[in-house]
PDB file of C-alpha atoms in Angstrom:
ATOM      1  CA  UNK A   1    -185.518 -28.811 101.351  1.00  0.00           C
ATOM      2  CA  UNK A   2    -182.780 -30.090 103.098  1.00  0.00           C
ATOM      3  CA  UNK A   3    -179.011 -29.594 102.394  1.00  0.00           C
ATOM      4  CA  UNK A   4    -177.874 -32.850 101.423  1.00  0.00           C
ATOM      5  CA  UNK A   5    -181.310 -33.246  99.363  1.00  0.00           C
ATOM      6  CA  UNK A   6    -180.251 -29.967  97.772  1.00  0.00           C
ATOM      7  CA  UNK A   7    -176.710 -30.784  96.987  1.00  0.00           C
ATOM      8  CA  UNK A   8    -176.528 -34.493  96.242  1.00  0.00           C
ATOM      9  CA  UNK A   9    -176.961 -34.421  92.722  1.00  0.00           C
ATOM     10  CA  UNK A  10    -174.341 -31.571  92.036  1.00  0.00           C
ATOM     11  CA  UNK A  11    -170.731 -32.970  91.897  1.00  0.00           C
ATOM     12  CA  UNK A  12    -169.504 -29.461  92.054  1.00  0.00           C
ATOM     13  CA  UNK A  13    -171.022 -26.595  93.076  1.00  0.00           C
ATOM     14  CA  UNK A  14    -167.182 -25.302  93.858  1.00  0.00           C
ATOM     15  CA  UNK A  15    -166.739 -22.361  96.656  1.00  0.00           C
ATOM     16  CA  UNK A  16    -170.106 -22.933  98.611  1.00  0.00           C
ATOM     17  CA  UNK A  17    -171.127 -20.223 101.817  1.00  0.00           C
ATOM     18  CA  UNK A  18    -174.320 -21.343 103.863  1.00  0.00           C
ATOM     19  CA  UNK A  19    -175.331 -19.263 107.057  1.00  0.00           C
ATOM     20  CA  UNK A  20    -178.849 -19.428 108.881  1.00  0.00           C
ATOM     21  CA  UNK A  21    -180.488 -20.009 112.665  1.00  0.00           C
ATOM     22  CA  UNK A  22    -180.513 -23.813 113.734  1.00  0.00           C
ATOM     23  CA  UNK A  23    -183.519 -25.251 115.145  1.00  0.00           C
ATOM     24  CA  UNK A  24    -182.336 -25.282 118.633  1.00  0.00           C
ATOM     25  CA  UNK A  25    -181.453 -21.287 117.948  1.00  0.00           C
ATOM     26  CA  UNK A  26    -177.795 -21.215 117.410  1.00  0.00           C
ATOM     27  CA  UNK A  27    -176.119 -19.440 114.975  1.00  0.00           C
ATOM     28  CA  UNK A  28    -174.363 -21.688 112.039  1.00  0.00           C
ATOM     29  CA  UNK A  29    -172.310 -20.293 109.005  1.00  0.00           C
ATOM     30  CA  UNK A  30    -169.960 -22.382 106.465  1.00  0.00           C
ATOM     31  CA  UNK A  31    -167.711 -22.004 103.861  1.00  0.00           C
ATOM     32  CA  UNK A  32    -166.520 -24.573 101.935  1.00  0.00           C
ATOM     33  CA  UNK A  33    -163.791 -25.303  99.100  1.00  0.00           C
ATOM     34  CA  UNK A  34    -163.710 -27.774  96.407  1.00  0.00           C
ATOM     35  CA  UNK A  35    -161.345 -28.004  93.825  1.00  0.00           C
ATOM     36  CA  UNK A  36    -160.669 -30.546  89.829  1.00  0.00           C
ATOM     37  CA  UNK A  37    -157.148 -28.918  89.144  1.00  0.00           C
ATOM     38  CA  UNK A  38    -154.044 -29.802  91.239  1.00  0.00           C
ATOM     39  CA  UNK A  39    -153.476 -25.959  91.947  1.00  0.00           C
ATOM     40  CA  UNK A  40    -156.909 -25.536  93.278  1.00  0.00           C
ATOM     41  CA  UNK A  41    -157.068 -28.883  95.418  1.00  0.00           C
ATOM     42  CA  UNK A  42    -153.299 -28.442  96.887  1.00  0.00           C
ATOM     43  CA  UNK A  43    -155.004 -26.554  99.612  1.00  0.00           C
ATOM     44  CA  UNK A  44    -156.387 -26.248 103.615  1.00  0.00           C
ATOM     45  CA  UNK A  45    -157.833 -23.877 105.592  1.00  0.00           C
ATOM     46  CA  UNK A  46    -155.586 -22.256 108.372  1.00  0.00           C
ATOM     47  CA  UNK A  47    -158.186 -21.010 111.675  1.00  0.00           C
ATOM     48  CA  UNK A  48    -156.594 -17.984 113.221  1.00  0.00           C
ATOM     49  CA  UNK A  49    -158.797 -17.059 116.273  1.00  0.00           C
ATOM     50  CA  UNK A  50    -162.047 -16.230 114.415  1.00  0.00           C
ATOM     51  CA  UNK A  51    -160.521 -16.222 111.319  1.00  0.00           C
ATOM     52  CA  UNK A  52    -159.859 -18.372 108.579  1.00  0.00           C
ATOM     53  CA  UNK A  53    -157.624 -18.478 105.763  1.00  0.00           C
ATOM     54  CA  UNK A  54    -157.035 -20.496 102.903  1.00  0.00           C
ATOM     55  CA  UNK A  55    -153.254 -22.090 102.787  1.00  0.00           C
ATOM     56  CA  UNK A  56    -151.060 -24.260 100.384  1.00  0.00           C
ATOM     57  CA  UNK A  57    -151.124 -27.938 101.842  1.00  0.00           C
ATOM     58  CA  UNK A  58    -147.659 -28.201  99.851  1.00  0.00           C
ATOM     59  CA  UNK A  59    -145.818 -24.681  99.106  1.00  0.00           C
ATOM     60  CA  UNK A  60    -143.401 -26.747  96.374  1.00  0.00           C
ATOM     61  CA  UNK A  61    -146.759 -27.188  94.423  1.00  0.00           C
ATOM     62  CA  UNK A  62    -148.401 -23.846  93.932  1.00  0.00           C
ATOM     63  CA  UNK A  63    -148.637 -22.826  90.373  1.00  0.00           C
ATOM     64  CA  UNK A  64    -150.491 -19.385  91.037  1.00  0.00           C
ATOM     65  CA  UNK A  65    -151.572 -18.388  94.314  1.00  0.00           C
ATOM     66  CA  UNK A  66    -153.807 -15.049  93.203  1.00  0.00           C
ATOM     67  CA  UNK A  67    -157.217 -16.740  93.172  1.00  0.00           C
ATOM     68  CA  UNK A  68    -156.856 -19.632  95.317  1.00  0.00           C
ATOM     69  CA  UNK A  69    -155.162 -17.971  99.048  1.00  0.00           C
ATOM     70  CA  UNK A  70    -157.169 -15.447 100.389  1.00  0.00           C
ATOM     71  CA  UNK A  71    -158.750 -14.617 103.621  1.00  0.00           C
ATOM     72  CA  UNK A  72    -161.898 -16.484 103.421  1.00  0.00           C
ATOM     73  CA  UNK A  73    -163.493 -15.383 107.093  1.00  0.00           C
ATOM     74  CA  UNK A  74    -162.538 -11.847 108.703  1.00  0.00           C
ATOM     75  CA  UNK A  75    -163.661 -10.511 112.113  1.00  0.00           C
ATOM     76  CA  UNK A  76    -165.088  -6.782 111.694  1.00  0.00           C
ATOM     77  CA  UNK A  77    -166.961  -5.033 114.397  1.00  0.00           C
ATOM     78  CA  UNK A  78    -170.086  -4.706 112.297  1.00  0.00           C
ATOM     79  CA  UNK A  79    -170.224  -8.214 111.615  1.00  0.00           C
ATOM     80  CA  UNK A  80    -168.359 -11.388 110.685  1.00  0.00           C
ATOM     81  CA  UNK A  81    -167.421 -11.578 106.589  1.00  0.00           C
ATOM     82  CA  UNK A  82    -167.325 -14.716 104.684  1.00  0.00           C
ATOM     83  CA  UNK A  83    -166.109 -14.715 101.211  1.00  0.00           C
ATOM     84  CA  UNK A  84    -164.895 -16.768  98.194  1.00  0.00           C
ATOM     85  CA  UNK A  85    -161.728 -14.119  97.543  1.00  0.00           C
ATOM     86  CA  UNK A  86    -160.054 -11.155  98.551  1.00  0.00           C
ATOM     87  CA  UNK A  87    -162.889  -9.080  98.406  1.00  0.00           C
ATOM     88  CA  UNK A  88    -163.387  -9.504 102.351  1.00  0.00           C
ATOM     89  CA  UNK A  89    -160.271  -7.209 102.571  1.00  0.00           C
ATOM     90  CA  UNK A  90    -162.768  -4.490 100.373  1.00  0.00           C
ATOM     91  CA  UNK A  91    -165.989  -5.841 102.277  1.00  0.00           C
ATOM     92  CA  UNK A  92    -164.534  -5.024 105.977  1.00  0.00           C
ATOM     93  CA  UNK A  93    -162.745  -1.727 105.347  1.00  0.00           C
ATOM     94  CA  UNK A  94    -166.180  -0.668 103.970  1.00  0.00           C
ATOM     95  CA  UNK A  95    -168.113  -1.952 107.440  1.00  0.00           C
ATOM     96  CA  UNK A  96    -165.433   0.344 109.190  1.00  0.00           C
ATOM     97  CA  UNK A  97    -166.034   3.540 107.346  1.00  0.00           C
ATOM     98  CA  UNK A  98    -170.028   2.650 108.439  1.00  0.00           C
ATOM     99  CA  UNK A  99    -170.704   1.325 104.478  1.00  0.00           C
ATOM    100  CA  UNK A 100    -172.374  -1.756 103.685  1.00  0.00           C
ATOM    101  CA  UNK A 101    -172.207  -4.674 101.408  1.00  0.00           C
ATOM    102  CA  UNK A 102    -173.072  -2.695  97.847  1.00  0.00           C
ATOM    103  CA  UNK A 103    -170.120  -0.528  99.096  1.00  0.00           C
ATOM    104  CA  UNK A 104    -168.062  -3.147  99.147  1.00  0.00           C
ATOM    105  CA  UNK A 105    -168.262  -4.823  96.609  1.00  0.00           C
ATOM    106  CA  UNK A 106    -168.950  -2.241  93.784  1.00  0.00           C
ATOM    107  CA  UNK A 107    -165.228  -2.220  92.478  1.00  0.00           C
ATOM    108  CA  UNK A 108    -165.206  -5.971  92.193  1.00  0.00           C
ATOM    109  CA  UNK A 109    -166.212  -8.049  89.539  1.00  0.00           C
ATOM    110  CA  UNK A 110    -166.171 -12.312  88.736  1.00  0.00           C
ATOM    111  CA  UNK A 111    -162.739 -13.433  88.369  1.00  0.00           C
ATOM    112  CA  UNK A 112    -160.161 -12.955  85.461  1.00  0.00           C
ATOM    113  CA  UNK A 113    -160.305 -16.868  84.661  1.00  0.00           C
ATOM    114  CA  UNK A 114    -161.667 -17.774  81.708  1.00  0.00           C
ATOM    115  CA  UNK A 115    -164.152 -19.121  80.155  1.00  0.00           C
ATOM    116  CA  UNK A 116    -165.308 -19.857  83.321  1.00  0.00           C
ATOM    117  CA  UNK A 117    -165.113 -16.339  85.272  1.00  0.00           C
ATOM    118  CA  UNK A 118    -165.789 -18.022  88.438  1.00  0.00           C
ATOM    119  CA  UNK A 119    -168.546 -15.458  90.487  1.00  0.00           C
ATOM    120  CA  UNK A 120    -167.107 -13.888  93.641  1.00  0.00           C
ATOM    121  CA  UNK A 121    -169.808 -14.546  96.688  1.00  0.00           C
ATOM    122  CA  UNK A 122    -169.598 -13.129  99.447  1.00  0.00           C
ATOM    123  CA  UNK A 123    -171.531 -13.052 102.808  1.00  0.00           C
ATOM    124  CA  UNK A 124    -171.612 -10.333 105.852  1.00  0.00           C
ATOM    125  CA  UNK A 125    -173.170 -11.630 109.107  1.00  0.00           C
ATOM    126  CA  UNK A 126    -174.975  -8.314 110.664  1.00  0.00           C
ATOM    127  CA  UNK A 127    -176.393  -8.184 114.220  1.00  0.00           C
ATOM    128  CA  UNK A 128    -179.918  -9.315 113.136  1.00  0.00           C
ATOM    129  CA  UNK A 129    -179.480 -10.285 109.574  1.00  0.00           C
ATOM    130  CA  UNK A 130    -177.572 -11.978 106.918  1.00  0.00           C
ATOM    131  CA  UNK A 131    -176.266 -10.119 103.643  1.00  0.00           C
ATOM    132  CA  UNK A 132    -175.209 -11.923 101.219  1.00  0.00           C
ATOM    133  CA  UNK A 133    -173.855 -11.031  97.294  1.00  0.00           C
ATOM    134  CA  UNK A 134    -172.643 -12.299  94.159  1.00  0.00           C
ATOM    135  CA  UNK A 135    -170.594 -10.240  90.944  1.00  0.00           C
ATOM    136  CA  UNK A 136    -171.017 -12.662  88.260  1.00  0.00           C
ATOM    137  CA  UNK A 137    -170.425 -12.524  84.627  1.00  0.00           C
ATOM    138  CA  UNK A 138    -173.668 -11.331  81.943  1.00  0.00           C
ATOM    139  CA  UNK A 139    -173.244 -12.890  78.657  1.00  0.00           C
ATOM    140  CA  UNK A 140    -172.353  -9.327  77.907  1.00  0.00           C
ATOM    141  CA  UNK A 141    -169.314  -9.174  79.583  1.00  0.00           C
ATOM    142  CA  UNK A 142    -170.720  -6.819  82.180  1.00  0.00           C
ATOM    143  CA  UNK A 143    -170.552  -7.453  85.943  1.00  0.00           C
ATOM    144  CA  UNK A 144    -174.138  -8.076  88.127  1.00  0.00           C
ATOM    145  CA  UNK A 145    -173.670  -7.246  91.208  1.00  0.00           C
ATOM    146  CA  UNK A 146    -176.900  -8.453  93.309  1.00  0.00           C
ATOM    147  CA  UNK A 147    -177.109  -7.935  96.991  1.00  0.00           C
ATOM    148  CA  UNK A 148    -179.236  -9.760  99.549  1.00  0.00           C
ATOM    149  CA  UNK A 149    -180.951  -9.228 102.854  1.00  0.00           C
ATOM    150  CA  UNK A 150    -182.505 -12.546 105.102  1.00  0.00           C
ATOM    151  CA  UNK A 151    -183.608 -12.008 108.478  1.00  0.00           C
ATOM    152  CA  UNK A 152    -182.603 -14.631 111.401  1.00  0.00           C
ATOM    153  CA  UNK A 153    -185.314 -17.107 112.028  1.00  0.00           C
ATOM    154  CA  UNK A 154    -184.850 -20.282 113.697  1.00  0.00           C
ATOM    155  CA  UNK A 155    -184.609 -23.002 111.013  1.00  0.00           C
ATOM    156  CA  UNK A 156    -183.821 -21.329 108.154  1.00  0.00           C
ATOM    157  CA  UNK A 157    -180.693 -21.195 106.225  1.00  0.00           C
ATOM    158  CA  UNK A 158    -179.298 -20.293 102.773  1.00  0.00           C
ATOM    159  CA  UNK A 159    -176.769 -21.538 100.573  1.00  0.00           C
ATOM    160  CA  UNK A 160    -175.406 -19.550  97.369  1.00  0.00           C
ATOM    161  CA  UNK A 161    -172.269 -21.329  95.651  1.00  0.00           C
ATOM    162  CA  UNK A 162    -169.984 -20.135  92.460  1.00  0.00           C
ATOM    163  CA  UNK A 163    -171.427 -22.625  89.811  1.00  0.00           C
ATOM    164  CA  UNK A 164    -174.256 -24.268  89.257  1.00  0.00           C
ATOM    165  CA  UNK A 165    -173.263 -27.456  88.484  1.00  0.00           C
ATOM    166  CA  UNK A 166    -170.504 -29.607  86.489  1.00  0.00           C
ATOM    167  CA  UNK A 167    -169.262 -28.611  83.451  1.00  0.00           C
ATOM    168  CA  UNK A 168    -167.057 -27.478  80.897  1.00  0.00           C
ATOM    169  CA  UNK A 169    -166.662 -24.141  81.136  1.00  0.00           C
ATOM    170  CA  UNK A 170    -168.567 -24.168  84.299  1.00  0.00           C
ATOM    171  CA  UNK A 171    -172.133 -22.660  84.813  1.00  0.00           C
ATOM    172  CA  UNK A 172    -172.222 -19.358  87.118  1.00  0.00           C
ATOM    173  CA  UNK A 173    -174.583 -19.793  90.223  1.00  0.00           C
ATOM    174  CA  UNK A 174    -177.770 -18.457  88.923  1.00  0.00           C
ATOM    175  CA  UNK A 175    -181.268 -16.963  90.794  1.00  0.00           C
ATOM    176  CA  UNK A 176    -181.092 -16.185  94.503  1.00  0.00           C
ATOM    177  CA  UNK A 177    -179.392 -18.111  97.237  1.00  0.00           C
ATOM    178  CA  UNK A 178    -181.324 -21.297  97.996  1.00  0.00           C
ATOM    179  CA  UNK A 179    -183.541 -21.393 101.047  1.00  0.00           C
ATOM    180  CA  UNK A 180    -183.198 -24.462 102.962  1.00  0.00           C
ATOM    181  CA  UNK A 181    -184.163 -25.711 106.197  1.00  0.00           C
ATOM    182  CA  UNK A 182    -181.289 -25.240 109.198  1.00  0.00           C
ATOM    183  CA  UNK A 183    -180.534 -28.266 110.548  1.00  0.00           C
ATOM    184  CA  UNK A 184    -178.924 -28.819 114.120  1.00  0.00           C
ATOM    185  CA  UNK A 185    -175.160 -30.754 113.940  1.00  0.00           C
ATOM    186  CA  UNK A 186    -174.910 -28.565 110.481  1.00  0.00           C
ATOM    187  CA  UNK A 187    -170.826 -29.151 109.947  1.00  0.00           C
ATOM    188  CA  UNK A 188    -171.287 -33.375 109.337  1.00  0.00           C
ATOM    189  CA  UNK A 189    -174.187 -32.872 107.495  1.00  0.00           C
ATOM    190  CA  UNK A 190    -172.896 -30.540 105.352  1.00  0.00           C
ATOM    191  CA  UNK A 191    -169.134 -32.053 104.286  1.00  0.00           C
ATOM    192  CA  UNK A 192    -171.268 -35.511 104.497  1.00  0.00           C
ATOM    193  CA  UNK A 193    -173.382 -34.003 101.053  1.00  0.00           C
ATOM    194  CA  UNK A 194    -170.631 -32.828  99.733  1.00  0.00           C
ATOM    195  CA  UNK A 195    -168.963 -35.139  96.284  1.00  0.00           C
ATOM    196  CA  UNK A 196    -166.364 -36.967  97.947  1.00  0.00           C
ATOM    197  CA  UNK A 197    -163.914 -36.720  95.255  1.00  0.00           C
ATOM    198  CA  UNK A 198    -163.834 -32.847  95.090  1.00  0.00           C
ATOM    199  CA  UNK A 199    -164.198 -31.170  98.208  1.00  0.00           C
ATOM    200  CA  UNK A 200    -161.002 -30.116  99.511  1.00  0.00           C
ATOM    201  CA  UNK A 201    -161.807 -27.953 102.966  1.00  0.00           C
ATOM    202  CA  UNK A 202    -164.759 -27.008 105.250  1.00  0.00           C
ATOM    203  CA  UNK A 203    -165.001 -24.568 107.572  1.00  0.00           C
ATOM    204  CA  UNK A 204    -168.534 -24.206 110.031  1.00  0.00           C
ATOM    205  CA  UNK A 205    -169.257 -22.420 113.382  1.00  0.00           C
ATOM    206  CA  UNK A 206    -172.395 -23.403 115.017  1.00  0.00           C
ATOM    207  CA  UNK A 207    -173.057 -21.769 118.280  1.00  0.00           C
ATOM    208  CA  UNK A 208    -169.720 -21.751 120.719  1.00  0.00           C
ATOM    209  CA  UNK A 209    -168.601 -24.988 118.516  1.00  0.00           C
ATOM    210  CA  UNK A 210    -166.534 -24.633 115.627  1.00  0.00           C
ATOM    211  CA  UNK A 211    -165.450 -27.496 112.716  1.00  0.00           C
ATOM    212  CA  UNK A 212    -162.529 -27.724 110.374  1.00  0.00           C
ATOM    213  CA  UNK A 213    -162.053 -30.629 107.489  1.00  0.00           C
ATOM    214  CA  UNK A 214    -159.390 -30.809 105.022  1.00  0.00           C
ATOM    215  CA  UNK A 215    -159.299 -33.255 103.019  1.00  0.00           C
ATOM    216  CA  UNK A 216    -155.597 -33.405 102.122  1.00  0.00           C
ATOM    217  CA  UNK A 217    -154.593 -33.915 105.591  1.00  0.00           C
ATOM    218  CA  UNK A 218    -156.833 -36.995 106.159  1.00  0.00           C
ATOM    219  CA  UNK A 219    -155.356 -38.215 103.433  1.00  0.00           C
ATOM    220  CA  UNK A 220    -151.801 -38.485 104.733  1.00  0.00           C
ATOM    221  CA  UNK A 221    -152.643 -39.664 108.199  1.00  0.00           C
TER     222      UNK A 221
END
């Protein structure tokens, strides 16, 4: 299946990572915002070197900043780290003290807002594989923490987002990340599937070439 087969039926699937092999061999990873209250769609991502960071679009605005400006992509030797939070900052000191992705997220859990307790997801990019992980809520109350390991093979990518669709509270991601076909010229294709009126920033490196789109700032040019 492809991406915007996948995706353009769900008007929010909220924080969204996707990382795989194109078909011409390059390597392609995204991260993408969206956002239904002002606080969470007064925002942009900021690219520092190979970093990324998520920023206030207007500072006046922010009503709480602890769940919504983070560092979203981090640079580690072991690998690059893609997240929906501030659990890259736990994910990357465990890389440099040689621990992997259960390590580093094991003191984490989904976040404090209810009733939706949003799922943090989180992805580390190793040398020949990607690892991604979610800690999302049980109808318990407890945390699941599941970790995942995909090799790199040309044309394949997957996709794991914090909800499963629309809806009031919202529905955690649920299963495994999605496997769907890589697809060269990923970064149009990909903010292209995404529901116009709620996506707020995208972020995707393919190969040498790297793409940014925030939404507020086309807005005011």
């Amino acid at each position: 299946m492809k991406t915007t087969d996948y995706l353009k039926s769900n008007a929010y699937p909220g924080r969204l990572i996707a990382a795989g092999v194109t078909p011409q061999g390059k390597l392609v990873y995204a991260y993408a915002i969206m956002g239904r209250s002002p606080n969470s769609r007064n925002r942009i991502f900021e690219v520092k070197g190979s970093e990324v960071y998520t920023a206030p679009f207007d500072a006046s605005k922010v009503q709480d900043p602890s769940l919504i400006i983070y560092p979203a992509i981090l640079k580690s030797e072991k690998g690059m780290i893609v997240c929906n939070g501030d659990q890259s900052l736990d994910l990357r000191l465990a890389l440099e003290h040689g621990l992997g992705m259960a390590e580093g997220i094991a003191s984490r859990t989904y976040e404090p807002d209810a009733p939706n307790y949003t799922p943090r997801i989180s992805l580390v990019i190793e040398e020949n594989a990607f690892v991604f992980s979610i800690c999302r809520r049980q109808p318990s109350g407890e945390c699941e923490r599941s970790v995942w390991t995909y090799p790199k093979k040309s044309g394949e990518l997957h996709m794991i987002h914090t909800y499963e669709m629309d809806g009031n509270p919202l529905p955690p991601f649920s299963g495994d990340p999605k496997a769907l076909e890589s697809e060269d010229d990923y970064a149009d294709i990909l903010w292209n599937s995404l529901d116009s009126e709620n996506r707020i920033s995208l972020y995707v490196k393919e190969g040498d070439e790297v793409r940014v789109f925030n939404a507020r700032e086309e807005e005011t040019k």
